[in-house]
XYZ file of C-alpha atoms in Angstrom:
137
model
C 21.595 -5.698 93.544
C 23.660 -3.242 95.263
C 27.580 -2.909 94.539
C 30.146 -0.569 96.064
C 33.557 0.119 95.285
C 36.472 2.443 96.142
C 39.705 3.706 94.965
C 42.918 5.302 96.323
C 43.440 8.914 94.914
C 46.832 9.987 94.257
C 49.650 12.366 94.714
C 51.759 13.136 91.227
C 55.316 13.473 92.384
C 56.595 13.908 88.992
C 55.585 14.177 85.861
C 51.578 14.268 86.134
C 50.220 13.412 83.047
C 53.214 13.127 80.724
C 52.465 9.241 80.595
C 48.820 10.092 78.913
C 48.290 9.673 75.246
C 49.191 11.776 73.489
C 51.193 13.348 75.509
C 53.382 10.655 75.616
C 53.732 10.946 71.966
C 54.679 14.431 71.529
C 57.553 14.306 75.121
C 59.900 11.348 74.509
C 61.108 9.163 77.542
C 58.707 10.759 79.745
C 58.568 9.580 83.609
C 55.751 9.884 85.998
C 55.657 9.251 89.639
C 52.816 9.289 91.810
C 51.684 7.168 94.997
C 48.608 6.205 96.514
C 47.273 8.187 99.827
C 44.681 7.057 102.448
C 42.026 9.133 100.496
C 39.431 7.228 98.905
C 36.822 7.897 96.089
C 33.954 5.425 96.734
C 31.036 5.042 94.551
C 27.986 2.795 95.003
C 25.546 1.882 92.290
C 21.779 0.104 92.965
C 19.376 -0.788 89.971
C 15.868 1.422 90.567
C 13.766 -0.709 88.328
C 12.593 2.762 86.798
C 13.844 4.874 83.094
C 15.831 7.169 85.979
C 19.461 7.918 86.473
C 19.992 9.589 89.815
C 23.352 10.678 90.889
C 24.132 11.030 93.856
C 26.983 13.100 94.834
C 28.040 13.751 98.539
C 31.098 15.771 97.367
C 28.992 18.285 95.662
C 26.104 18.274 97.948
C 23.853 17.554 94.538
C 21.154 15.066 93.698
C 20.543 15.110 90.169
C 17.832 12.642 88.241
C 18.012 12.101 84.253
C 15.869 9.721 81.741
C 18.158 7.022 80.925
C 17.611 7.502 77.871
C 18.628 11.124 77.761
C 21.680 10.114 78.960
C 22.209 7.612 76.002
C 22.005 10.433 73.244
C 24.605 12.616 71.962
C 23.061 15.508 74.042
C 26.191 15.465 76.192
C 27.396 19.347 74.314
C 25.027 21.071 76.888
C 25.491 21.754 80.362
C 22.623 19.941 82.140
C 25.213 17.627 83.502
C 27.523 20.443 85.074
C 29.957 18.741 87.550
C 28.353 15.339 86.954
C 29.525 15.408 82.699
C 32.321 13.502 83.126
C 30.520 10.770 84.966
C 27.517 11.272 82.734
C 29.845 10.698 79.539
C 31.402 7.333 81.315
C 28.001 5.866 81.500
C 27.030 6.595 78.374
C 29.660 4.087 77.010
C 27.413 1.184 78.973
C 24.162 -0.722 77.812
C 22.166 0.123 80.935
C 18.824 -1.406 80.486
C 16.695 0.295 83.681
C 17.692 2.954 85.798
C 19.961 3.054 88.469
C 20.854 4.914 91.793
C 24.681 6.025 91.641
C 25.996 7.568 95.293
C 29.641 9.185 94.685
C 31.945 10.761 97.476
C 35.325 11.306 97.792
C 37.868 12.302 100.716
C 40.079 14.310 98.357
C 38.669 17.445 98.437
C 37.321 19.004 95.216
C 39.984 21.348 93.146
C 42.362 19.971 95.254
C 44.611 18.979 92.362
C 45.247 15.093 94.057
C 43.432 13.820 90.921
C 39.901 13.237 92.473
C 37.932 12.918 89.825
C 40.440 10.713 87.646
C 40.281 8.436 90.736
C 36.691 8.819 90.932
C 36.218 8.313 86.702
C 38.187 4.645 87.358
C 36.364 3.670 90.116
C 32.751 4.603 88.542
C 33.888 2.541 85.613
C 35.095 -0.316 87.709
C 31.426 -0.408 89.584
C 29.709 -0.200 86.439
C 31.698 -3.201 85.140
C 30.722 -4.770 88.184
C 27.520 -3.976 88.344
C 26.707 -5.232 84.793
C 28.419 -8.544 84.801
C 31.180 -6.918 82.447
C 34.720 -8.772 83.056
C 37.367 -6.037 83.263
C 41.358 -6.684 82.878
C-alpha cells in the first residue's frame, strides 16, 4: 500500500510561536497570525516488506536507509540522522512492524524561515496515521 499526503506551509505574520507550549505559559494573551501559501510539503510512504527504513528526501538531495529497529531505540542522541532527526524522532513514536519507503519534498525552500519542516513534521505524522490505520482528530 502506497499513501501520499501534503500540507500547506505557512507565513507567520505575527507572533510565530508565542501560541506553543510553553511559551504560551510564560507570555500572557499572546496572538499569532499566520496564513497558508501555495507551497506544499508532500510526503509519500510505501511498506518494503524488509527490517529497512529509507528516507527519501528530494529537498536535501539525500537517500538515507536505517534498521527499523535502530530507529526504535533511544539511539536518537547521535547524529546519524542529521537533517532527517526530526523525522526520525516522529517515527519513532509509531509501532511500525516492517520497513517502509518514506519520499519527502517540499516547495518551501530549506532555511527559508516559512516553517518547512513544522509543515513537513504534521504532514509525516498525518501519512503515518494514515498509513497505519491510526484514526487521527
Amino acid at each position: 500500500m502506497k499513501i501520499s499526503q501534503e500540507g500547506s506551509v505557512r507565513v507567520d505574520l505575527l507572533g510565530g510561536t508565542l501560541d506553543l507550549y510553553p511559551i504560551n505559559l510564560i507570555i500572557p494573551n499572546v496572538i499569532t497570525i499566520n496564513c497558508a501559501t501555495s507551497l506544499t510539503a508532500n510526503v509519500s510512504i510505501e511498506g518494503n516488506n524488509s527490517n529497512e527504513i529509507v528516507f527519501d528526501s528530494r529537498d536535501y538531495d539525500l537517500i538515507r536507509s536505517f534498521d527499523l529497529y535502530s530507529v526504535q531505540s533511544d539511539k536518537l542522541d547521535s547524529n546519524d540522522y542529521g537533517p532527517l532527526e526530526f523525522l526520525v524522532r516522529i517515527l519513532q513514536q509509531f509501532p511500525l512492524k516492517e520497513g517502509v519507503n518514506i519520499t519527502l519534498s517540499s516547495k518551501a525552500p530549506a532555511g527559508s524561515g516559512l516553517g518547512g519542516s513544522s509543515t513537513m513534521g504534521c504532514v509525516f505524522y498525518s501519512a503515518l496515521c494514515q498509513f497505519l490505520g491510526i484514526d487521527l482528530d
